[in-house]
Amino acid sequence: MSGRVVRAPLWQRCADVAARAVAAIGLGYLVAALAAAALARWLPAPRLEATMIGSLASFAIFAAVAMWAFAAREAWRVWAFGCLVASGLAVLIWLSLLMEPRL
Amino acid sequence: MKGSFRQSMAWLHTWSGLVFGWVLFAMFLTGTASYFRPEITRWMEPETGRPASYAQAAQGAVAYLTKTAPDAESWSITLPDERQATARLFWRPAPTPGEEAPRRRGRGDNRAVLDAATGEPVSPRDTRGGEFFYRVHFQMHYLPVLQGRWVAGLCAMFMLVAILSGVVTHKRIFKDFFTFRPRKAAQRSWLDAHNLTAVLALPFHLMITYTGLVTLMGLYMPWGVTANYKAPETYFEAMFPRAEEVERSGVAAPLANLPGVLETASEQWGGGRPWIVNVSNPGDASAVIEVTRHSGDQLAYAGGTLAFNGVTGQLISATPEPGPAVLTNRVMYGLHMGRFADPILRWVYFLCSLAGCAMVATGLVLWTVKRRAQLPDPDRPHFGFRLVERLNIGTIAGVPAGMAAMLWANRLLPVGMAGRAEWEVHSFFIAWSGMIAWACARPPRRAWVETLSAAAFLVAALPLVSAATTSRNLVSALLTGDWAMVAFDLTLLALGAALAFCALKAGAYRSAPKPRRRTRTEEAPA
């Protein structure tokens, strides 16, 4: 961005934007999808209801991740933290599947 | 990103808005038109008559189907409402033994369009009608349907991101409600126009974008379903419960009086309107009549289905009441479709949606206005700038021109032409791409004036084209009290005038002198 006196070289800025854009779209979708599934599994509501709440909320989660991908100070933080959240959600889903199989 | 949260959000707003802006503009404008989908269809099918009561139409439909397809496996009747002039029927023929059962949704040639009032078959000219604007709005065209829907979803997702980051960017959101400085420097006026159209209808923009994503949630976010159900069918059965299918008994029995059954259904719904009627095994002792409530009766889009014994007309079962989350989903769907809206509210929908188009358009223009002042040589801008500028002109004037061109084609293409409906659609894209080509060939200022004038002419001349080529015209609509068609012609004139006003303004526009000092980025989120 223009705040600095010395700007990073062009390729570096392009790589930064690309890393954030891929994180916003790809990682954002992954986290939103896993969150939808985790909510569908863990919410204390009938299955259909829980499924619906998770799906309805997923787009807000997607938007939040996408915005954060561009707001974070460094692009690698987005990837690191995003992958951490995604694996946390995946573990939650896996645990719930161990406890109770799918219909 | 370096810089503050607000600065990074301004950057995100600018670029997500720009990259998806052109497709979003087309989606927004065709979506806006779709609030008048039945009226557009009526206009594009001048061979059809006037809306009539559903009971009258049901009577005609049963008479037609009894004659045409007495031993069909099932009939489906989409009844007209006060905005539609036809009942649409299709039937599934009984499977011949040894032959594979046809696909559930395969409609093939087994369909008919009946006049709502007389019940006589009508054959309107081959056209997609308002259905095209509705479909292209969420699934594009010339692309496989699912791919098109994913493109629309990606655009909608970044619309949501652009709106949210735009709100963050905006530190004076309340004050800007009351700010419009048409005589200030160009950049300020464009910024004000962008803010005004965005902030004024902000709840609508947020609602329409989010609920738009929700309408195709099953495609975009199936993972909650996958996590809970092994087979998607189990989920669909829970979500859309249906009466069990019954085997044909082979004992002939006359069908119950359909208008009477519809009357009972309406009473069950406290005066609600029936919409889709499905009859399985008509003419057989095992016949079942399923009546689905009109999607515009309530805020929630799916109004429920009642099943009746097809011989006695007794109520057998009703779909269970949905839980709160499922109901929320249906309300979101209903909010997006706006079918529940009475005429006044429908106009509010239409105007808010037009404000959304203006928001996208002014945002796109603002991108160039803001950067032009900062160009090293404003007379010779770099390639990216020129590309954005030309695409802006070609799209902002081109999409309305394309939509009008489609209506021109509807009136001018020979009625018996092969592939007529497809050519109507082609004319939309031919006109739009023609406008982009025009914008590329001419100096930008001239291009704005010329393309906008052309669009204004194409839109405003439509009532005349219609009067010259069909029996539909403003005078006859006025004389017969066909207010929907009167409003249609007047709206075309008003939209044409609005485009002409834009062309006039573009002609009188003088680009601002290069500012001595650069404006601070945080004030101008573009």
XYZ file of C-alpha atoms in Angstrom:
629
model
C 0.000 0.000 0.000
C 1.031 3.602 -0.386
C 1.702 4.304 3.286
C 5.416 3.569 3.054
C 8.117 5.800 1.705
C 10.011 2.927 0.095
C 7.679 0.608 -1.793
C 8.408 -3.063 -2.174
C 9.277 -4.212 -5.720
C 6.351 -4.884 -8.022
C 6.666 -8.668 -8.078
C 6.621 -8.750 -4.304
C 3.451 -6.702 -4.138
C 1.848 -8.893 -6.813
C 2.816 -12.045 -4.940
C 1.385 -10.574 -1.749
C -1.937 -9.741 -3.384
C -2.068 -13.156 -5.086
C -1.374 -14.963 -1.803
C -4.147 -13.000 -0.115
C -6.614 -13.446 -2.994
C -6.087 -17.218 -3.080
C -6.439 -17.304 0.708
C -9.600 -15.206 0.574
C -11.280 -17.417 -2.023
C -9.786 -20.872 -1.437
C -9.113 -20.838 2.281
C -12.226 -18.757 2.883
C -14.358 -21.370 1.174
C -12.613 -24.225 2.983
C -13.145 -22.657 6.415
C -16.764 -21.745 5.598
C -17.490 -25.278 4.329
C -15.902 -26.919 7.374
C -17.695 -24.508 9.702
C -21.014 -25.333 8.029
C -20.324 -29.047 8.508
C -19.123 -28.630 12.113
C -22.156 -26.540 13.055
C -24.409 -29.082 11.325
C -22.837 -31.809 13.495
C -22.516 -30.045 16.842
C -25.446 -27.650 17.201
C -27.919 -28.962 19.788
C -30.866 -28.942 17.380
C -32.643 -31.522 15.200
C -30.470 -32.594 12.276
C -32.269 -30.751 9.537
C -32.355 -27.574 11.623
C -28.673 -27.772 12.557
C -27.755 -28.433 8.932
C -29.737 -25.391 7.875
C -28.232 -23.058 10.495
C -24.694 -24.129 9.554
C -25.346 -23.601 5.845
C -27.066 -20.233 6.328
C -24.215 -18.935 8.489
C -21.454 -20.179 6.184
C -21.571 -17.194 3.808
C -21.040 -14.744 6.659
C -18.051 -16.826 7.767
C -16.718 -16.843 4.196
C -17.046 -13.049 3.976
C -15.304 -12.566 7.327
C -12.353 -14.760 6.305
C -12.111 -13.019 2.909
C -11.993 -9.586 4.557
C -9.490 -10.722 7.142
C -7.267 -12.139 4.380
C -6.758 -8.596 3.146
C -6.736 -6.913 6.544
C -4.053 -9.100 8.176
C -0.607 -7.566 8.496
C 1.222 -10.396 6.689
C -0.144 -12.834 4.133
C 1.548 -15.851 5.760
C -0.363 -15.207 8.980
C -3.606 -15.653 7.070
C -2.483 -18.991 5.727
C -1.068 -20.206 9.034
C -4.017 -19.185 11.149
C -6.552 -20.179 8.493
C -5.102 -23.684 8.191
C -5.083 -23.971 11.982
C -8.781 -23.083 12.176
C -9.573 -25.446 9.287
C -7.808 -28.369 10.934
C -9.497 -27.577 14.252
C -12.874 -27.724 12.530
C -11.916 -30.924 10.709
C -11.008 -32.557 14.056
C -14.342 -31.471 15.506
C -16.212 -33.016 12.575
C -14.163 -36.201 12.828
C -14.859 -36.500 16.571
C -18.587 -36.073 16.060
C -18.579 -38.687 13.306
C -16.878 -41.118 15.695
C -19.586 -40.489 18.263
C -22.545 -40.619 15.899
C -22.560 -41.812 12.286
C -24.340 -40.046 9.466
C -27.977 -40.712 8.688
C -1.791 -5.251 4.160
C 0.278 -2.309 5.272
C -1.684 0.585 6.671
C -4.769 0.719 8.830
C -7.708 -1.664 8.815
C -9.779 0.957 7.034
C -7.150 1.474 4.339
C -6.873 -2.239 3.641
C -10.663 -2.453 3.442
C -10.757 0.514 1.041
C -8.289 -1.347 -1.157
C -10.355 -4.530 -0.977
C -13.552 -2.602 -1.725
C -12.000 -0.946 -4.769
C -10.590 -4.054 -6.342
C -13.278 -6.600 -5.545
C -15.761 -4.025 -6.828
C -13.839 -3.481 -10.026
C -13.017 -7.091 -10.904
C -16.578 -8.341 -10.420
C -18.307 -5.045 -11.221
C -19.242 -5.623 -14.838
C -20.822 -9.024 -14.323
C -22.472 -7.718 -11.156
C -23.984 -4.820 -13.054
C -25.522 -7.213 -15.579
C -26.715 -9.515 -12.770
C -28.205 -6.587 -10.853
C -30.008 -5.082 -13.847
C -31.482 -8.331 -15.158
C -32.409 -9.233 -11.571
C -34.141 -5.867 -11.193
C -36.188 -6.557 -14.304
C -37.087 -9.980 -12.913
C -39.310 -8.376 -10.270
C -41.636 -7.899 -13.211
C -41.050 -11.320 -14.729
C -44.751 -12.163 -15.281
C -45.397 -8.743 -16.811
C -42.378 -9.050 -19.131
C -43.598 -12.488 -20.200
C -47.050 -11.070 -20.872
C -45.538 -8.260 -22.951
C -43.378 -10.694 -24.904
C -46.337 -12.987 -25.614
C -48.793 -10.573 -27.234
C -50.866 -13.549 -28.402
C -51.981 -14.214 -24.829
C -54.975 -12.602 -23.170
C -55.629 -11.281 -19.693
C -55.188 -12.780 -16.223
C -58.220 -14.645 -14.871
C -59.156 -16.431 -11.679
C -57.327 -19.666 -10.888
C -60.609 -21.559 -10.499
C -61.612 -20.689 -14.046
C -58.175 -21.684 -15.329
C -58.248 -24.964 -13.368
C -61.553 -25.893 -14.970
C -60.106 -25.304 -18.440
C -56.915 -27.186 -17.625
C -58.738 -30.316 -16.435
C -60.970 -30.284 -19.515
C -57.916 -30.016 -21.772
C -55.912 -32.713 -19.995
C -58.857 -35.126 -19.806
C -59.155 -34.848 -23.558
C -55.443 -34.848 -24.420
C -53.786 -37.115 -21.857
C -56.480 -39.148 -20.072
C -54.197 -42.050 -19.138
C -51.099 -40.079 -18.220
C -49.117 -41.094 -15.162
C -49.449 -37.564 -13.831
C -50.509 -34.048 -14.740
C -49.005 -30.836 -13.509
C -50.827 -27.518 -13.757
C -49.250 -24.184 -12.901
C -52.234 -21.948 -12.250
C -52.206 -18.272 -13.200
C -52.389 -15.522 -10.617
C -53.526 -11.929 -11.024
C -50.327 -11.168 -12.964
C -50.287 -14.110 -15.414
C -52.502 -14.636 -18.417
C -51.884 -18.344 -18.966
C -51.955 -21.670 -17.199
C -48.951 -23.879 -18.016
C -49.461 -27.616 -18.160
C -47.276 -30.611 -18.599
C -47.929 -34.278 -18.218
C -45.939 -37.453 -17.829
C -47.260 -40.187 -20.134
C -47.770 -43.654 -18.673
C -44.561 -45.671 -19.169
C -44.928 -48.300 -21.855
C -44.001 -51.747 -20.493
C -40.405 -52.720 -21.123
C -39.358 -49.130 -21.663
C -37.190 -47.349 -19.173
C -39.111 -44.866 -17.045
C -38.554 -41.304 -18.246
C -36.577 -38.967 -16.029
C -38.611 -37.352 -13.328
C -38.140 -33.808 -14.544
C -38.113 -34.575 -18.252
C -40.918 -32.516 -19.765
C -40.300 -33.124 -23.430
C -43.130 -32.184 -25.734
C -45.863 -33.001 -23.284
C -46.750 -29.461 -22.451
C -49.368 -26.895 -23.275
C -50.166 -23.270 -22.598
C -53.816 -22.408 -21.980
C -55.506 -19.067 -21.909
C -56.359 -18.337 -18.285
C -59.867 -17.125 -19.037
C -61.090 -19.418 -21.829
C -59.079 -22.580 -21.179
C -58.328 -22.779 -24.898
C -54.758 -23.642 -25.906
C -52.792 -20.611 -27.052
C -49.527 -20.753 -28.933
C -47.588 -17.619 -28.098
C -44.582 -16.796 -30.241
C -41.461 -18.784 -29.399
C -39.853 -16.688 -26.652
C -38.170 -17.135 -23.289
C -40.101 -14.115 -22.005
C -39.192 -12.709 -18.609
C -37.731 -16.099 -17.793
C -34.531 -15.212 -19.671
C -33.680 -12.184 -17.510
C -34.468 -14.250 -14.438
C -32.240 -17.150 -15.508
C -29.328 -15.126 -16.885
C -29.324 -13.224 -13.603
C -28.072 -16.264 -11.683
C -26.749 -18.732 -14.227
C -25.303 -16.626 -17.069
C -25.726 -17.893 -20.629
C -23.601 -19.849 -23.148
C -22.181 -21.660 -20.124
C -23.287 -24.975 -18.662
C -25.939 -24.159 -16.051
C -23.921 -25.269 -13.034
C -20.783 -23.425 -14.121
C -22.848 -20.313 -14.706
C -24.274 -20.581 -11.222
C -20.799 -20.881 -9.745
C -19.738 -17.732 -11.616
C -22.800 -15.935 -10.236
C -22.013 -17.255 -6.758
C -18.427 -16.022 -6.868
C -19.625 -12.603 -8.013
C -22.296 -12.505 -5.306
C -19.764 -13.534 -2.662
C -17.492 -10.664 -3.640
C -20.465 -8.346 -3.809
C -20.985 -9.228 -0.150
C -17.301 -8.619 0.556
C -17.407 -5.310 -1.350
C -20.471 -4.159 0.601
C -19.012 -5.101 3.985
C -15.602 -3.606 3.246
C -17.365 -0.554 1.840
C -19.180 -0.091 5.134
C -15.892 -0.350 7.028
C -14.281 2.151 4.653
C -17.035 4.579 5.344
C -16.372 6.490 8.506
C -19.180 8.972 8.093
C -21.911 6.626 7.021
C -24.727 8.596 8.671
C -23.565 12.026 7.512
C -23.204 10.818 3.927
C -26.884 10.070 3.914
C -27.432 13.777 3.513
C -24.453 14.656 1.366
C -24.664 15.267 -2.327
C -22.421 17.865 -3.900
C -23.287 17.853 -7.597
C -21.337 21.038 -8.277
C -18.183 20.074 -6.427
C -15.183 18.550 -8.151
C -16.126 15.599 -10.321
C -14.595 13.040 -8.024
C -16.637 14.312 -5.061
C -19.900 14.216 -6.971
C -19.293 10.695 -8.213
C -18.277 9.649 -4.728
C -21.432 11.214 -3.309
C -23.586 9.538 -5.946
C -21.933 6.207 -5.161
C -22.420 6.710 -1.419
C -25.967 7.911 -1.803
C -27.159 4.966 -3.877
C -25.213 2.542 -1.699
C -26.087 3.895 1.752
C -29.696 4.787 1.045
C -30.545 1.240 0.091
C -27.831 -0.466 2.143
C -30.192 -2.807 4.033
C -31.632 -3.868 0.692
C -28.210 -4.445 -0.879
C -27.035 -6.529 2.069
C -30.293 -8.472 2.187
C -30.440 -9.131 -1.545
C -26.809 -10.260 -1.754
C -26.957 -12.586 1.226
C -30.329 -14.065 0.341
C -29.123 -14.432 -3.249
C -26.357 -16.706 -1.996
C -28.903 -18.551 0.136
C -31.148 -19.311 -2.861
C -28.370 -21.469 -4.322
C -27.023 -22.672 -0.988
C -27.620 -26.309 -1.902
C -25.113 -25.913 -4.735
C -22.581 -23.622 -3.050
C -22.544 -25.066 0.471
C -23.690 -28.686 0.490
C -21.188 -29.602 3.223
C -23.556 -29.339 6.166
C -25.818 -31.799 4.348
C -22.882 -34.076 3.514
C -21.831 -34.073 7.163
C -25.231 -35.198 8.379
C -26.648 -37.391 5.623
C -25.079 -40.301 3.750
C -27.325 -39.832 0.729
C -28.556 -36.410 -0.356
C -31.962 -38.024 -0.991
C -32.465 -38.538 2.754
C -31.948 -34.821 3.217
C -34.282 -33.896 0.372
C -37.007 -36.115 1.795
C -36.675 -34.382 5.159
C -36.569 -30.969 3.523
C -39.328 -31.459 0.940
C -41.678 -34.136 2.241
C -43.981 -35.536 -0.459
C -47.014 -37.752 -0.421
C -46.094 -41.361 -1.138
C -46.459 -42.449 -4.720
C -49.295 -44.906 -5.288
C -49.621 -47.574 -7.936
C -52.363 -47.282 -10.514
C -55.193 -49.603 -9.424
C -56.635 -50.158 -12.878
C -60.123 -49.314 -11.645
C -61.477 -46.330 -13.548
C -63.003 -43.509 -11.505
C -63.784 -39.929 -12.441
C -61.568 -37.202 -11.053
C -62.942 -35.094 -8.204
C -64.125 -31.603 -9.138
C -60.835 -29.651 -9.187
C -62.220 -26.151 -8.511
C -63.970 -27.616 -5.443
C -60.709 -29.178 -4.231
C -58.915 -25.846 -4.750
C -61.654 -24.144 -2.737
C -61.058 -26.542 0.160
C -57.316 -25.970 -0.085
C -57.790 -22.224 -0.002
C -59.993 -22.543 3.090
C -57.300 -24.659 4.777
C -54.831 -21.841 4.163
C -57.155 -19.159 5.450
C -57.821 -17.765 1.990
C -54.410 -18.563 0.469
C -54.081 -19.104 -3.264
C -53.318 -22.452 -4.890
C -50.450 -22.351 -7.368
C -49.258 -25.751 -8.613
C -51.595 -28.707 -8.925
C -50.179 -32.161 -9.381
C -52.532 -35.037 -10.214
C -51.162 -38.580 -10.079
C -53.032 -41.418 -11.767
C -55.821 -39.228 -13.181
C -58.969 -41.150 -14.056
C -58.013 -44.021 -11.737
C -59.478 -44.967 -8.340
C -56.040 -44.353 -6.808
C -55.802 -40.746 -8.036
C -54.181 -38.180 -5.724
C -54.368 -34.414 -6.142
C -51.555 -32.409 -4.574
C -52.070 -28.661 -4.279
C -49.114 -26.383 -3.533
C -49.700 -22.957 -2.088
C -48.735 -19.834 -4.069
C -45.149 -18.824 -3.312
C -46.202 -15.210 -2.951
C -48.823 -15.828 -0.276
C -46.448 -15.474 2.616
C -43.008 -14.127 3.328
C -41.728 -17.724 3.338
C -41.338 -18.894 -0.234
C -42.591 -22.472 0.164
C -46.164 -22.343 1.369
C -46.742 -26.071 1.830
C -48.602 -28.756 -0.068
C -51.920 -30.460 0.657
C -52.749 -33.924 -0.688
C -56.332 -34.855 -1.546
C -57.990 -38.096 -2.547
C -58.399 -37.655 -6.286
C -61.844 -39.260 -6.431
C -63.621 -38.133 -3.259
C -61.749 -34.858 -2.886
C -61.088 -35.606 0.804
C -58.000 -34.041 2.381
C -55.464 -36.833 3.055
C -52.382 -35.088 4.379
C -50.503 -31.824 4.632
C -46.781 -31.148 4.667
C -45.615 -30.644 8.249
C -44.799 -27.170 9.531
C -41.073 -26.456 9.093
C -38.760 -25.824 12.046
C -37.427 -22.323 12.741
C -34.168 -22.681 10.778
C -35.868 -24.196 7.726
C -38.462 -21.442 7.940
C -35.664 -18.854 8.094
C -34.221 -20.334 4.919
C -37.585 -20.089 3.192
C -38.131 -16.525 4.378
C -34.711 -15.552 3.027
C -35.640 -17.164 -0.270
C -38.962 -15.326 -0.247
C -37.283 -12.012 0.546
C -34.988 -12.421 -2.437
C -37.756 -13.374 -4.851
C -40.076 -10.638 -3.598
C -43.137 -12.511 -4.825
C -45.021 -11.754 -1.634
C -44.772 -8.028 -2.379
C -47.932 -6.109 -3.201
C -47.679 -3.649 -6.094
C -46.377 -0.736 -3.993
C -43.789 -2.829 -2.202
C -42.822 -4.384 -5.539
C -42.047 -0.900 -6.854
C -39.944 -0.254 -3.751
C -38.080 -3.486 -4.542
C -37.626 -2.324 -8.128
C -36.357 1.127 -7.138
C -33.972 -0.191 -4.462
C -32.684 -2.669 -6.993
C -32.179 0.122 -9.541
C -30.263 1.988 -6.814
C -28.095 -1.125 -6.598
C -27.400 -0.928 -10.341
C -26.544 2.753 -9.918
C -24.276 1.903 -7.002
C -22.305 -0.590 -9.097
C -22.220 1.767 -12.099
C -21.108 4.847 -10.155
C -18.518 2.749 -8.347
C -17.083 1.608 -11.682
C -17.030 5.181 -13.019
C -15.493 6.459 -9.797
C -12.549 4.113 -10.323
C -11.658 5.898 -13.560
C -12.522 9.427 -12.366
C -10.285 9.054 -9.347
C -7.387 7.647 -11.333
C -7.609 10.003 -14.266
C -6.482 12.906 -12.083
C -3.437 10.897 -11.037
C -2.384 9.733 -14.497
C 1.071 10.914 -15.581
C -0.452 11.988 -18.893
C -4.283 12.112 -18.822
C -4.425 12.241 -22.616
C -2.553 8.987 -23.034
C -3.681 6.645 -20.271
C -2.134 3.221 -19.842
C -3.771 0.064 -21.168
C -5.460 -1.006 -17.917
C -7.114 2.363 -17.516
C -8.375 2.351 -21.095
C -9.687 -1.197 -20.720
C -11.659 -0.326 -17.591
C -12.963 2.858 -19.153
C -14.184 1.105 -22.320
C -15.702 -1.822 -20.466
C -17.499 0.641 -18.191
C -19.060 2.446 -21.122
C -19.827 -0.730 -23.049
C -21.448 -2.404 -20.050
C -23.289 0.433 -18.318
C -24.912 1.492 -21.588
C -24.689 -1.966 -23.160
C -26.695 -4.076 -20.721
C -29.822 -1.881 -20.844
C -29.372 -1.613 -24.613
C -29.070 -5.391 -24.834
C -32.192 -5.938 -22.767
C -34.080 -3.514 -25.000
C -32.642 -5.180 -28.115
C -34.079 -8.462 -26.924
C -37.526 -6.883 -26.679
C -37.048 -5.383 -30.170
C -36.148 -8.828 -31.490
C -39.256 -10.184 -29.789
C -41.376 -7.842 -31.889
C -39.378 -7.856 -35.133
C -38.187 -11.443 -35.695
C -40.647 -13.397 -37.878
C -43.077 -15.328 -35.710
C -42.479 -18.607 -37.522
C -38.676 -18.340 -37.488
C -36.752 -21.452 -36.446
C -34.786 -20.997 -33.219
C -36.585 -17.739 -32.607
C -36.320 -17.737 -28.815
C -32.587 -18.419 -29.025
C -32.132 -15.523 -31.452
C -33.938 -13.186 -29.128
C -31.352 -14.133 -26.535
C -28.489 -13.751 -29.022
C -29.685 -10.243 -29.771
C -29.146 -9.338 -26.095
C -25.499 -10.359 -26.297
C -25.000 -8.968 -29.815
C -26.217 -5.552 -28.700
C -24.137 -5.623 -25.512
C -20.944 -6.627 -27.298
C -21.764 -4.148 -30.045
C -21.835 -1.410 -27.410
C -18.448 -2.532 -26.060
C -17.033 -2.447 -29.598
C -18.537 1.008 -30.092
C -16.983 2.188 -26.827
C -13.593 0.931 -27.988
C -13.834 2.614 -31.376
C -14.714 6.119 -30.216
C -13.112 8.680 -27.886
C -14.436 8.009 -24.379
C -16.463 11.196 -23.955
C -18.199 10.740 -27.309
C -18.649 7.051 -26.590
C -20.512 7.806 -23.350
C -22.898 10.186 -25.079
C -23.459 7.982 -28.110
C -23.927 4.641 -26.364
C -26.192 6.121 -23.702
C -28.254 7.890 -26.389
C -28.511 4.656 -28.350
C -29.640 2.799 -25.227
C -32.157 5.552 -24.451
C -33.559 5.320 -27.968
C -33.751 1.509 -27.894
C -35.652 1.552 -24.599
C -37.951 4.505 -25.208
C -38.940 3.458 -28.735
C -40.208 0.058 -27.613
C -43.825 1.136 -27.022
C -43.864 2.429 -30.616
C -42.280 -0.731 -32.004
C -44.884 -2.769 -30.193
C -47.725 -0.584 -31.440
C -46.469 -0.882 -35.014
C -46.022 -4.651 -35.009
C -48.734 -6.040 -32.721
C -52.176 -5.179 -31.441
C -50.580 -4.236 -28.117
C -50.240 -0.507 -27.598
C -50.607 2.104 -24.913
C -53.971 3.368 -26.131
C -55.653 -0.024 -26.334
C -54.194 -0.996 -22.948
C -55.626 2.216 -21.490
C -59.025 1.658 -23.100
C -59.297 -1.934 -21.883
C -57.942 -1.072 -18.438
C -54.962 -3.409 -18.747
C -52.986 -1.438 -16.139
C -50.003 -3.770 -16.034
C -49.331 -3.176 -19.732
C -49.984 0.569 -19.354
C -47.398 0.654 -16.568
C -45.019 -1.407 -18.709
C -45.034 1.119 -21.567
C -44.797 4.101 -19.210
C -41.887 2.478 -17.354
C -40.057 1.944 -20.643
C -40.544 5.636 -21.460
C -39.333 6.678 -18.000
C -36.258 4.433 -18.196
C -35.514 5.752 -21.689
C -35.784 9.305 -20.350
C -33.435 8.439 -17.481
C -30.853 7.077 -19.933
C -31.275 10.159 -22.141
C -30.680 12.337 -19.070
C -27.446 10.420 -18.387
C -26.398 10.953 -22.019
C -27.132 14.671 -21.709
C -25.129 14.892 -18.489
C -22.247 12.978 -20.056
C -22.243 15.462 -22.932
C -22.134 18.459 -20.612
C -19.465 16.923 -18.396
C -16.127 18.693 -18.096
C -13.447 16.655 -16.411
C -12.066 18.407 -13.364
C -8.746 20.243 -13.673
C -5.884 18.334 -12.159
C -5.997 19.007 -8.425
C -2.947 20.747 -7.039
C -2.763 18.504 -4.054
C -3.640 14.829 -4.023
C -6.760 14.056 -2.064
C -6.220 11.863 0.922
C -6.987 8.223 0.147
C -8.891 7.587 3.371
C -11.520 10.121 2.376
C -12.159 8.669 -1.013
C -12.628 4.932 -0.956
C -12.231 4.107 -4.582
